[in-house]
Short mmCIF file of C-alpha atoms and ligand atoms in Angstrom, two decimals:
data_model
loop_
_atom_site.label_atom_id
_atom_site.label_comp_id
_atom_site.label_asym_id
_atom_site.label_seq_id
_atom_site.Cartn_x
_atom_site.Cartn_y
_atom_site.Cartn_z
CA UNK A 1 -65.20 25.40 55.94
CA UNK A 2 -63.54 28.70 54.56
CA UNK A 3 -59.51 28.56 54.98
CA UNK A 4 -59.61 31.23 58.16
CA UNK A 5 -61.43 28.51 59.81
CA UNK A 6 -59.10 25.76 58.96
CA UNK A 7 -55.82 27.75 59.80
CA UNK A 8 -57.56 28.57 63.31
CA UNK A 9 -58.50 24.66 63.92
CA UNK A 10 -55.44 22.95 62.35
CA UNK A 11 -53.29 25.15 65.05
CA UNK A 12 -55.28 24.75 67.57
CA UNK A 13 -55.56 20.65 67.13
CA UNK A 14 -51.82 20.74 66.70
CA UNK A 15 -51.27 22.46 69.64
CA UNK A 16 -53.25 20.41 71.96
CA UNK A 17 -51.84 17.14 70.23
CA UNK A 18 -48.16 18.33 71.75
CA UNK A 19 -49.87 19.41 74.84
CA UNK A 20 -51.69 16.19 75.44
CA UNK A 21 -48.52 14.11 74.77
CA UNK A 22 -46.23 16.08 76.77
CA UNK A 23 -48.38 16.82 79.72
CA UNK A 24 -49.41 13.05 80.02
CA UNK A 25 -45.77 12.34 79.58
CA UNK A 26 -45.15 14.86 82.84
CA UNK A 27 -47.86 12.99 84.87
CA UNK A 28 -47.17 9.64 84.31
CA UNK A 29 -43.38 10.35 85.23
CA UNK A 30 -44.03 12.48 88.29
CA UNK A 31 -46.78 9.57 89.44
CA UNK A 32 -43.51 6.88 88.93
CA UNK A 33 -41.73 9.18 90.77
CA UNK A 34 -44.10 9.55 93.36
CA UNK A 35 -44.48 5.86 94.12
CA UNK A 36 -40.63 4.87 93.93
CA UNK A 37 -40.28 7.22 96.57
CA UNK A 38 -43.27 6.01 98.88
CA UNK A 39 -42.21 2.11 98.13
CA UNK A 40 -38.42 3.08 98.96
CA UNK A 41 -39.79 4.75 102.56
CA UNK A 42 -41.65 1.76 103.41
CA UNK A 43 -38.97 -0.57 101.92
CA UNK A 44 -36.70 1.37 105.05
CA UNK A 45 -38.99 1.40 107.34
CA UNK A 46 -39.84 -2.27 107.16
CA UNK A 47 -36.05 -3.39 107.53
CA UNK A 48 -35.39 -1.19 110.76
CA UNK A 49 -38.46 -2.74 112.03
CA UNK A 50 -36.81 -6.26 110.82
CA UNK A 51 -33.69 -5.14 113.33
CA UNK A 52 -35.67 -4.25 116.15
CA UNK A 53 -38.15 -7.48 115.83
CA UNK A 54 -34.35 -9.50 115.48
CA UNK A 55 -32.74 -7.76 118.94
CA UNK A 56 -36.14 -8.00 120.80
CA UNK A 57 -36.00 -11.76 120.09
CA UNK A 58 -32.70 -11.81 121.07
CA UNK A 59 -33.18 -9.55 124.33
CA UNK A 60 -37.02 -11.11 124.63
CA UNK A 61 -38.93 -8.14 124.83
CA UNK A 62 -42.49 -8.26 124.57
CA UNK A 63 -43.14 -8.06 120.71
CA UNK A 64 -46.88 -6.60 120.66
CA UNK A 65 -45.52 -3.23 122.19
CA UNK A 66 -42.74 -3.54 120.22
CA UNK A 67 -44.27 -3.43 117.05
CA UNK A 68 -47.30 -1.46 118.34
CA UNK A 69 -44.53 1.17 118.94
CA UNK A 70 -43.14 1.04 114.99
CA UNK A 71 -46.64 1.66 113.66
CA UNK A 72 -46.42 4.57 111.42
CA UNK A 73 -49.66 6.02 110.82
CA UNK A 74 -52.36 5.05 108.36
CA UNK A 75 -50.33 1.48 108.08
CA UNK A 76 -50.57 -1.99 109.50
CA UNK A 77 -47.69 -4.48 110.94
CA UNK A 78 -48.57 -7.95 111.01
CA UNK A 79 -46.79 -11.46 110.89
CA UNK A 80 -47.41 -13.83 108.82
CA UNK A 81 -46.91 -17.30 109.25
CA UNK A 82 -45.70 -20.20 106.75
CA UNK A 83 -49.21 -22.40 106.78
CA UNK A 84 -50.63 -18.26 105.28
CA UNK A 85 -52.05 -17.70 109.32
CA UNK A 86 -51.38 -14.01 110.66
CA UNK A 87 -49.83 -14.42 113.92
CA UNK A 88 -49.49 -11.05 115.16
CA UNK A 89 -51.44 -7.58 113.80
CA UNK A 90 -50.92 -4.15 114.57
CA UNK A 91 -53.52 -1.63 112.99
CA UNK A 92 -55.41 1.54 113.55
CA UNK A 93 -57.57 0.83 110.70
CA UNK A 94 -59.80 -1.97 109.68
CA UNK A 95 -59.75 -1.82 106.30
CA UNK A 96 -56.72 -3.02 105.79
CA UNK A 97 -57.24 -6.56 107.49
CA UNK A 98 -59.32 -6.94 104.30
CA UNK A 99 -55.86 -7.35 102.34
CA UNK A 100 -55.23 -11.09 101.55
CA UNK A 101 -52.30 -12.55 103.53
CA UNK A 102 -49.40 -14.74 101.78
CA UNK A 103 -46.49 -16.13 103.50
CA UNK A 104 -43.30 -15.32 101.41
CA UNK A 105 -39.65 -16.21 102.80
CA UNK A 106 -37.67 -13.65 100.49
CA UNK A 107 -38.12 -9.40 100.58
CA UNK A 108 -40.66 -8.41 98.57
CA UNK A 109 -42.21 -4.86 97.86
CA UNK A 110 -45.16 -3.48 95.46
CA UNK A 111 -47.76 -0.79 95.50
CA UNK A 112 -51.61 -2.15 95.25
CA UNK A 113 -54.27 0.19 93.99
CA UNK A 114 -57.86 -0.01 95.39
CA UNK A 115 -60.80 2.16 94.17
CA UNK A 116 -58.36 5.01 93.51
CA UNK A 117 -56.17 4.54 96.67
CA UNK A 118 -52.33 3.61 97.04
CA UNK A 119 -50.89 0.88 99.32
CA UNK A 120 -47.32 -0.23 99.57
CA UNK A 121 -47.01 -3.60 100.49
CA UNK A 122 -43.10 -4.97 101.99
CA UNK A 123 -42.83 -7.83 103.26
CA UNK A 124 -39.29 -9.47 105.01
CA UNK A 125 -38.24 -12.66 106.40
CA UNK A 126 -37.87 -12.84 110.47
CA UNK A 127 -37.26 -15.47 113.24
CA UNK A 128 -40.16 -15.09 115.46
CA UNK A 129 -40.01 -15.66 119.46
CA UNK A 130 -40.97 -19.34 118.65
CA UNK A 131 -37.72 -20.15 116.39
CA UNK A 132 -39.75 -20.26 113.15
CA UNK A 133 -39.06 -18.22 110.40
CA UNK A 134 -42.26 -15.73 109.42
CA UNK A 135 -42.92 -12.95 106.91
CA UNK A 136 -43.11 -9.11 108.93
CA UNK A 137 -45.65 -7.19 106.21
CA UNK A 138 -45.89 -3.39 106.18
CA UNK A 139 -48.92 -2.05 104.54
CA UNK A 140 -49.42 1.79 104.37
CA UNK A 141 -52.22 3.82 102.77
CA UNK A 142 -50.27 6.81 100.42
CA UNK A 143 -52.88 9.03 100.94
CA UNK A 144 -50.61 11.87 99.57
CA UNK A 145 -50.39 10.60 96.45
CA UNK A 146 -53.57 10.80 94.60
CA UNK A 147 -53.84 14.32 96.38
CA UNK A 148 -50.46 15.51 94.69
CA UNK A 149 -51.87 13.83 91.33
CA UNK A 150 -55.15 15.20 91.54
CA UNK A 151 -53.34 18.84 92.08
CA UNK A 152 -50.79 17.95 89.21
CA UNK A 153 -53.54 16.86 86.98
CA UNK A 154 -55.58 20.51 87.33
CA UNK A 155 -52.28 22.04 86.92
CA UNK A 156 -51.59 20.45 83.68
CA UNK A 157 -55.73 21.37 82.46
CA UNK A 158 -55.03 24.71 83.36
CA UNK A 159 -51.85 25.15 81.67
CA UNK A 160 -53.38 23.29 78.12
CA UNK A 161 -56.05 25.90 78.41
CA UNK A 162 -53.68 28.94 79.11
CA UNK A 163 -51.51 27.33 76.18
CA UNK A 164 -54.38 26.85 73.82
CA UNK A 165 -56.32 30.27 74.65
CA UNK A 166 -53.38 32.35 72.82
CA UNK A 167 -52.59 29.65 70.31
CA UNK A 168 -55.52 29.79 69.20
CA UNK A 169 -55.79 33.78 68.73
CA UNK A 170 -52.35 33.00 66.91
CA UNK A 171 -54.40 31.17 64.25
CA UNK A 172 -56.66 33.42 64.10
CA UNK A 173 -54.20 36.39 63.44
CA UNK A 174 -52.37 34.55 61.01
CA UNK A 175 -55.01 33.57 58.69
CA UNK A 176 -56.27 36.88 58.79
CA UNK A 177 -53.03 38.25 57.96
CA UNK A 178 -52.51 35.82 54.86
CA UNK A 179 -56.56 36.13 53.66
CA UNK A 180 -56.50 40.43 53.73
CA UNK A 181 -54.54 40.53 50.35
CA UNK A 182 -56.58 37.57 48.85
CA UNK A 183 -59.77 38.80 50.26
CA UNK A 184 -58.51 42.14 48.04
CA UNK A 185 -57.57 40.39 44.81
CA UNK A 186 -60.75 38.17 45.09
CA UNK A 187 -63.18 41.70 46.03
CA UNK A 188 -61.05 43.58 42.94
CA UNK A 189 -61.76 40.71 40.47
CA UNK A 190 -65.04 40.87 41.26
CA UNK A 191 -65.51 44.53 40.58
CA UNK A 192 -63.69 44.14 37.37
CA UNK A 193 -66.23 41.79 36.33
CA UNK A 194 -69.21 43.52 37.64
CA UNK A 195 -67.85 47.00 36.32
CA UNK A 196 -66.22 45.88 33.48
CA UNK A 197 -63.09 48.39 34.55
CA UNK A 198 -59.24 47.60 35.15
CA UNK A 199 -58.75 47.97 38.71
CA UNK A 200 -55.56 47.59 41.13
CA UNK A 201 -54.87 45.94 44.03
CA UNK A 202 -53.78 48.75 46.38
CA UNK A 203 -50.49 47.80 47.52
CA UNK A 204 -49.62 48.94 50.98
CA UNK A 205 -46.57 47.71 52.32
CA UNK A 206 -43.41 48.16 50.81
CA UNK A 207 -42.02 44.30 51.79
CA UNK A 208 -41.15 41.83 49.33
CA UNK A 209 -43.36 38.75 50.50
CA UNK A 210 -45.74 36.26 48.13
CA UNK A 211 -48.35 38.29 48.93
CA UNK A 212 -47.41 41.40 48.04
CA UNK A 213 -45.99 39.69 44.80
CA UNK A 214 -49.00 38.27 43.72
CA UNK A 215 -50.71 41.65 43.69
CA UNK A 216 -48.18 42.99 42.32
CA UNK A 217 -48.39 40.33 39.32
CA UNK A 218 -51.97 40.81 39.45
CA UNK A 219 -51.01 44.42 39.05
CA UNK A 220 -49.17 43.95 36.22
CA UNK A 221 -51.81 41.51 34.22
CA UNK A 222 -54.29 44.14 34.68
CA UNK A 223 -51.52 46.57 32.83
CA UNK A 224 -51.07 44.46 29.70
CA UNK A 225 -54.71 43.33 29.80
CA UNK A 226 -55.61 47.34 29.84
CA UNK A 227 -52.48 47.98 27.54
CA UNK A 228 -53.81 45.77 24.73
CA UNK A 229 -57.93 46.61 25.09
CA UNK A 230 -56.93 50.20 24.50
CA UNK A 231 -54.38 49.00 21.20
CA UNK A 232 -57.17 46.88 20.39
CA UNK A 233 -59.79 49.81 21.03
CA UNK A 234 -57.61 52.13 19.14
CA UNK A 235 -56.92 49.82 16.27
CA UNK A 236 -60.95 49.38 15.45
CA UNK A 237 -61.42 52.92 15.61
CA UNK A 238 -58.50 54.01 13.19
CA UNK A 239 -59.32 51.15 10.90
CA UNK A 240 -63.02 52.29 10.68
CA UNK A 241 -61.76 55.97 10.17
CA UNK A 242 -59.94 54.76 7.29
CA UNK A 243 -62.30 52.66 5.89
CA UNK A 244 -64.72 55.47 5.98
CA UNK A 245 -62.75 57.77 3.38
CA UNK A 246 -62.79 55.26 0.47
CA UNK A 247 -66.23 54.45 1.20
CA UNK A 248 -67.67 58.11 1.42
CA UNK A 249 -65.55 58.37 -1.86
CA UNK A 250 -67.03 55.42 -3.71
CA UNK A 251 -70.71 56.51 -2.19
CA UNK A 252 -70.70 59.65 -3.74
CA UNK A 253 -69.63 58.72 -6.90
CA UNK A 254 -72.20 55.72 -7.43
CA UNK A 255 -74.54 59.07 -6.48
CA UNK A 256 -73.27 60.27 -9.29
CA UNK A 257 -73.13 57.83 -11.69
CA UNK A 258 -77.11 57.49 -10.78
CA UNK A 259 -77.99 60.41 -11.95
CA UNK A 260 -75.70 61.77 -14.44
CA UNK A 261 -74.35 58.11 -15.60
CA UNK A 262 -76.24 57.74 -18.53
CA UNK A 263 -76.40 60.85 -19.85
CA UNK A 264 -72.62 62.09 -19.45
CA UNK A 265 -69.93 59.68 -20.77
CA UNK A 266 -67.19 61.66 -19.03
CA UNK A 267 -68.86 61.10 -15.87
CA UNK A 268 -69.49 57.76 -15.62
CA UNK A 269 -65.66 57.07 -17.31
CA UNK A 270 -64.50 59.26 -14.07
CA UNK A 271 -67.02 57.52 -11.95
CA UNK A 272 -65.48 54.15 -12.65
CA UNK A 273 -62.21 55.22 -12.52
CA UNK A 274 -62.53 56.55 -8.82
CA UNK A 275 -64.65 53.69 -7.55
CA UNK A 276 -61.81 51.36 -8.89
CA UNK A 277 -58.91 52.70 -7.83
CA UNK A 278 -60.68 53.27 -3.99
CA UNK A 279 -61.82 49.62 -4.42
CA UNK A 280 -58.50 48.83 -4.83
CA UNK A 281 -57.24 50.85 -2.09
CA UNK A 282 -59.73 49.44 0.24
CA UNK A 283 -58.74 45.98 -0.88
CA UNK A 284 -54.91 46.82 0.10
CA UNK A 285 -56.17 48.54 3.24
CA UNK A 286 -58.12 45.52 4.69
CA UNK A 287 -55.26 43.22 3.83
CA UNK A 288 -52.74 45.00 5.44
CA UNK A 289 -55.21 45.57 8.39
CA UNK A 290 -56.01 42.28 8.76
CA UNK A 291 -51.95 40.77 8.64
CA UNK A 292 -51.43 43.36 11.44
CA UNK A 293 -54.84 41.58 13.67
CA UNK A 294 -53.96 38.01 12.69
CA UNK A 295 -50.11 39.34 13.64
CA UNK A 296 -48.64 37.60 10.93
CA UNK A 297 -44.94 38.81 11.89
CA UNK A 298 -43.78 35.75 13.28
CA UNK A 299 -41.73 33.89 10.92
CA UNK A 300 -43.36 30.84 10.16
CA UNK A 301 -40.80 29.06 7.41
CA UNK A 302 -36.99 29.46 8.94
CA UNK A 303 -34.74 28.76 6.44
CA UNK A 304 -31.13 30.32 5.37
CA UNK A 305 -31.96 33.63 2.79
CA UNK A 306 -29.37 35.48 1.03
CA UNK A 307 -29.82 38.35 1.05
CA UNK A 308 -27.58 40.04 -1.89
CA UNK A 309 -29.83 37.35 -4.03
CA UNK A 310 -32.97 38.80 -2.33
CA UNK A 311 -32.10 42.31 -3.02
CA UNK A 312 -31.22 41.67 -6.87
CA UNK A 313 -34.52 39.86 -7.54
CA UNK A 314 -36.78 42.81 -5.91
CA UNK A 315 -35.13 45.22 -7.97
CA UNK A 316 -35.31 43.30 -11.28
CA UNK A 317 -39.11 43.39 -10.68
CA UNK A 318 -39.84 46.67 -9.69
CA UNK A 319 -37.06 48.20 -12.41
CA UNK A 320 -40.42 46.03 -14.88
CA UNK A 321 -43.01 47.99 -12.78
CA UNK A 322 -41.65 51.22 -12.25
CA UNK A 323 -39.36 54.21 -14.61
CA UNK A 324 -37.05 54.51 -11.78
CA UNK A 325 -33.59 53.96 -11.02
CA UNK A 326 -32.56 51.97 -8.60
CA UNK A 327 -28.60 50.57 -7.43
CA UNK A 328 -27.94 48.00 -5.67
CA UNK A 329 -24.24 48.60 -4.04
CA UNK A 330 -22.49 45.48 -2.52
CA UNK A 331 -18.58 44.54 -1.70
CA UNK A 332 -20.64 41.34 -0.85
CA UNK A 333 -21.45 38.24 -3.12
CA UNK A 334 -23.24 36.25 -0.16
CA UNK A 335 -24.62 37.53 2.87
CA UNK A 336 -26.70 34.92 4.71
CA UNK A 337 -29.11 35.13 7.83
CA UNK A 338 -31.71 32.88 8.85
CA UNK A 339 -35.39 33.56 8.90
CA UNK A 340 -38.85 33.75 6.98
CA UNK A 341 -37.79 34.68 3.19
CA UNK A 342 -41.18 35.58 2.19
CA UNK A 343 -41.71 38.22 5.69
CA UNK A 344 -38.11 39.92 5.25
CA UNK A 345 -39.12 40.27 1.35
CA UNK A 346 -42.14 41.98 2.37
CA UNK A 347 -40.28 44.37 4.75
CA UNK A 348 -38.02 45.33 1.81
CA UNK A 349 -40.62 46.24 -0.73
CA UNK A 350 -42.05 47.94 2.22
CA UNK A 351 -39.10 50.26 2.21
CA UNK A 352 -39.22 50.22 -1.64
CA UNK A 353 -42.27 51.33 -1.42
CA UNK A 354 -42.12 54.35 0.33
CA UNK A 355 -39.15 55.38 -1.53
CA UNK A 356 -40.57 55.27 -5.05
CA UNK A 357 -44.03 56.98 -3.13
CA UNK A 358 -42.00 60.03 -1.47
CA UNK A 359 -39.41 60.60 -3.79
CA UNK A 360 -39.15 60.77 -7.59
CA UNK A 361 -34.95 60.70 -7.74
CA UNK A 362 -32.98 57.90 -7.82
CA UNK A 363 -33.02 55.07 -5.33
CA UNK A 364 -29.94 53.35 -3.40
CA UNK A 365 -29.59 50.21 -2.00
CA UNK A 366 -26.92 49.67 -0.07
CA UNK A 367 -25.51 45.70 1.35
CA UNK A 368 -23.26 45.67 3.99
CA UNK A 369 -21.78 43.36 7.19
CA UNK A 370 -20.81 45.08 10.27
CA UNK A 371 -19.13 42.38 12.43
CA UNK A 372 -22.48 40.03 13.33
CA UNK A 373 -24.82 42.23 11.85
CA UNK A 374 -25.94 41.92 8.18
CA UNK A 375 -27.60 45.39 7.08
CA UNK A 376 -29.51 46.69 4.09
CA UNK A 377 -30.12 50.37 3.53
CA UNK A 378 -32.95 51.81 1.02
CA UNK A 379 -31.91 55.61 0.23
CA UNK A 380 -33.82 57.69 -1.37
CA UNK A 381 -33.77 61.44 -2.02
CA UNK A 382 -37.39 62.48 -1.77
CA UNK A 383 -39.52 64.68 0.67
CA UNK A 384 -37.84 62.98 3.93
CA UNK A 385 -39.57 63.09 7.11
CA UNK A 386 -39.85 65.93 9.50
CA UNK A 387 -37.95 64.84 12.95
CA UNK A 388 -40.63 65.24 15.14
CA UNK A 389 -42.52 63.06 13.24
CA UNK A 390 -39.23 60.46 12.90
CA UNK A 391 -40.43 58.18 16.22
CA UNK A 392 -44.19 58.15 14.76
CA UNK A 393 -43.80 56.60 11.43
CA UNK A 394 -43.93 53.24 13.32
CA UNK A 395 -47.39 53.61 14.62
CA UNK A 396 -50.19 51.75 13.22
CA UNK A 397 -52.16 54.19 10.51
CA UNK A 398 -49.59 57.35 10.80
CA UNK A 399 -49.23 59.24 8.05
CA UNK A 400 -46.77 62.17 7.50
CA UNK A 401 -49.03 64.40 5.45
CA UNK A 402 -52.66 62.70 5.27
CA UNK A 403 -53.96 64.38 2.40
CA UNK A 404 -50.27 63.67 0.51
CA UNK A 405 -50.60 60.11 1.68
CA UNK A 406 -53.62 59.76 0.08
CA UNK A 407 -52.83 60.68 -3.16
CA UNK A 408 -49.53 58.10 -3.43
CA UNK A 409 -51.88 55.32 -1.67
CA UNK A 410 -50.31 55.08 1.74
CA UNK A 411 -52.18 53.81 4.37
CA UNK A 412 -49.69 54.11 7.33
CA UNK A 413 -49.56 50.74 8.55
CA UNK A 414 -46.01 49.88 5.73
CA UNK A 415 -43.74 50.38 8.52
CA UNK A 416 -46.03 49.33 11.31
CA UNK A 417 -45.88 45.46 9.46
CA UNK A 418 -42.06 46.06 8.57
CA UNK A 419 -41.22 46.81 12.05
CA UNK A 420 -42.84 44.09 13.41
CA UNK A 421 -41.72 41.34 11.10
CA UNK A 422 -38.36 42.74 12.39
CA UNK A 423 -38.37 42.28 15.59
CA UNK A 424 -39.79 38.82 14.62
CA UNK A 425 -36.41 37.87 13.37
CA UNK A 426 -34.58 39.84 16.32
CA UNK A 427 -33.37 42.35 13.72
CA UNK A 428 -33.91 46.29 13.69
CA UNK A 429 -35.11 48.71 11.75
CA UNK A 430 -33.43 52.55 11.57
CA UNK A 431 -34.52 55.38 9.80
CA UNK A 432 -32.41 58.79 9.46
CA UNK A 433 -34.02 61.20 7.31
CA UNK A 434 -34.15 64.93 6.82
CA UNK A 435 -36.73 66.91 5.20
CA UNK A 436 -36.39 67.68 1.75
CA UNK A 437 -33.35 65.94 0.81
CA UNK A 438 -33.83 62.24 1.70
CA UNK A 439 -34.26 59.54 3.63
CA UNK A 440 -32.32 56.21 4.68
CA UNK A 441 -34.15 53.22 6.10
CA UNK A 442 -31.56 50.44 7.39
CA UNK A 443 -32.67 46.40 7.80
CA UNK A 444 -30.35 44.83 10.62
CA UNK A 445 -30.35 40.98 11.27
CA UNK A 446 -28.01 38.80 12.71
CA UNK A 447 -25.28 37.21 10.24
CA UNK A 448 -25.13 33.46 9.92
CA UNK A 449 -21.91 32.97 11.53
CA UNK A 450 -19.42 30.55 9.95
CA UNK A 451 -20.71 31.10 6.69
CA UNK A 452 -20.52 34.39 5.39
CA UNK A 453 -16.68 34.46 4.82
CA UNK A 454 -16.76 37.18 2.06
P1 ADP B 501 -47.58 54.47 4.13
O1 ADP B 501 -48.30 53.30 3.60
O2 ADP B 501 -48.43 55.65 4.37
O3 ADP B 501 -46.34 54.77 3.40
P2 ADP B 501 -45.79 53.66 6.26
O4 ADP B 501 -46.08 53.06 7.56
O5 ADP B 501 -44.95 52.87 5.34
O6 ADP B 501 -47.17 54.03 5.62
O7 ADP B 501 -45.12 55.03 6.51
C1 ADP B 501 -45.64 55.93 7.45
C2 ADP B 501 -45.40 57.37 7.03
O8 ADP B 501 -44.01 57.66 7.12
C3 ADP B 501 -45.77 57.64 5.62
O9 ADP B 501 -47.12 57.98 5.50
C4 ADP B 501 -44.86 58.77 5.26
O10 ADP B 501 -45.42 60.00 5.60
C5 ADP B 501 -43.63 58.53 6.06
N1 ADP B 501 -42.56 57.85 5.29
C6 ADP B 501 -42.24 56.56 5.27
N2 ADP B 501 -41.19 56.32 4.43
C7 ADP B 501 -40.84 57.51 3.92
C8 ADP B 501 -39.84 57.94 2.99
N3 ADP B 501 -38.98 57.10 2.43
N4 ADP B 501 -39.77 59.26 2.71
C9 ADP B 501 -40.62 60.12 3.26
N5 ADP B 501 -41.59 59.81 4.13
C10 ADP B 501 -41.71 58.51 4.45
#
């Protein structure tokens, strides 16, 4: 059974589960009612024929017109003596001789049913004309009671119908108004996965119920699913562009080296020397690309790094590799953060990098604490980088100036990784730079508090 169904049944079979109680509580008190009040009129009546029967034995009256004259209708008078013997009966129908009769020297009152019909029954103590103490019974047929019932009882159908009619439209309405929006999603997922496109829920009202949440989360799934298929998209493409260069590079050299390898020593020394050094670009290339799929950012060792220490042993190694200059400056002698000492190394030989590739001056390295933040800044006074171009340099395989790029072995993904690994460690990176004089490229993380007193 789909859930439309089940809203529609569950409040209808509510509904007529109060119905039913309440209305059968309404009959059966209104059928109490009505029989208290028919036992409490014959109850009456049977004591004021007690008082007449009393003065007309007194005043010796003949007692057969007497209580011929009391009959009510539908009823029968009769006197009952003690050996169980009626001695007197008054009755315009039959029927009711039928009813059994018992001598009883106290007041007594009940209702009898008979195939559907009510009787009271009183009965009271008199002294009959012959001294002797006998029971006067009233019995009367309440023929206007299973007439009201019968009325109250369609009444009561009538009014569980009228009840149930527009409950059950209620039901109806409501699980139609909760199963449009799902009926939506469901139809829109399925398009998505016949299609193969990110679609939207179309959001119509403005209000701010579950429903209207849900698509709206739904929404926003689609978004970032969309969001990241088109980085993902992107990334394969630029990574196979870049691939391609080396490759076409290497191709037409081994094209060279197959026909003029042999017989020209200058061309196959050339040959070599290309295919290496694109081999080894390559080989850089795919490693980089491949930290930035795997997203390799997160720190994964979290341990306390010093950072004056960290900047003193990366320059001692590339002052080995490289004929440049480069000065550390720092007022400090500690300066400790937590995080990944291997990722926030690679971030600074990032920058390092880049300023021994676009500049040929020296190279400053500045330490500092500002308040919580614990900064390093790599200076260098190279090319610099135009500002248009300044928000860019983050973006996976951006280059400055391809061709010059190329030629220093940049690949564009540096700051991409640095960047990342960054906001790994909830620290930022910020680059000012102008063109042609230099450029400054700060590392901010969050100072170890309590220990960095310096
Ligand atoms: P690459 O491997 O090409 O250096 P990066 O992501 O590290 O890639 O840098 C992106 C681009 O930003 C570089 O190609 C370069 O044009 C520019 N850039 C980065 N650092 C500097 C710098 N210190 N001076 C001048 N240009 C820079």
């Amino acid at each position: 059974m789909n859930i439309k169904n089940r809203i529609t049944l569950f409040s209808t079979v509510w509904m007529l589960i109060i119905l039913l109680i309440t209305n059968s509580g309404i009959y059966f008190l209104f059928e109490r009612n009505l029989k208290d009040n028919a036992l409490n009129q014959t109850e009456t009546r049977i004591t004021s024929i007690a008082e007449a029967v009393k003065s007309s034995v007194e005043t010796n009256l003949e007692m057969g017109r007497l209580l011929r004259a009391y009959l009510p209708a539908n009823s029968m008078i009769r006197i009952i003596a003690s050996d169980n013997k009626v001695a007197f009966s008054s009755t315009k129908m039959t029927k009711l001789n039928e009813f059994k009769p018992m001598y009883r020297t106290d007041e007594y009152s009940h209702i009898k049913t008979e195939d559907g019909a009510f009787y009271t029954v009183s009965q009271h103590p008199v002294i009959w004309t012959d001294g002797e103490v006998v029971s006067l019974e009233l019995i009367e047929e309440e023929t206007s009671i299973p007439n009201t019932l019968r009325i109250l009882r369609i009444v009561l159908i009538l009014a569980t119908l009228l009840i149930l009619i527009p409950s059950f439209l209620g039901g109806r309405i409501l699980s139609q108004l909760i199963l449009v929006p799902i009926s939506s999603l469901t139809r829109t997922m399925e398009d998505i996965q016949k299609q193969g496109t990110f679609k939207r829920i179309a959001i119509e009202s403005e209000s701010n119920d579950e429903l209207n949440k849900m698509a709206t989360t739904f929404n926003h799934m689609i978004d970032l699913l969309e969001d990241n298929y088109k980085k993902q998209e992107q990334f394969v493409s630029d990574a196979s562009h870049e691939l391609k260069t080396p490759l076409t590079v290497i191709e037409s050299y081994a094209r060279m080296l197959k026909r003029w390898g042999n017989k020209r020593p200058e061309v196959l020394e050339e040959a070599v020397e290309a295919i290496h050094s694109e081999s080894v670009r390559m080989k850089d290339l795919t490693q980089q690309m491949l930290l930035l799929a795997r997203d390799d950012s997160q720190p994964s060792q979290i341990q306390k790094v010093d950072l004056v220490l960290m900047v003193k042993e990366a320059t001692k190694n590339l002052r080995n590799a490289y004929p440049r200059d480069f000065y550390v400056h720092s007022d400090l002698e500690l300066l400790e953060i937590e995080g990944d000492s291997l990722k926030l190394k690679q971030v600074l030989f990032i920058l390092l990098d880049n300023a021994i590739k676009y500049s040929s001056d020296r190279i400053d390295i500045v330490l500092s604490k500002n308040g919580g933040i614990a900064k390093i800044a790599v200076t260098d006074y190279g090319i610099g980088i135009p500002k248009e171009d300044l928000d860019k340099v983050y973006d996976r395989f951006f280059r400055v100036d391809k061709a010059r790029s190329r030629d220093t072995g940049g690949s564009g993904l540096g700051l991409s990784i640095a960047k990342r690994i960054m906001m790994a460690h909830h620290g930022e990176l910020n680059i000012t730079s102008e063109e042609g004089k230099g450029t400054t490229v700060t590392m901010e993380l969050s100072v170890l508090q309590g220990i960095n007193s310096h």
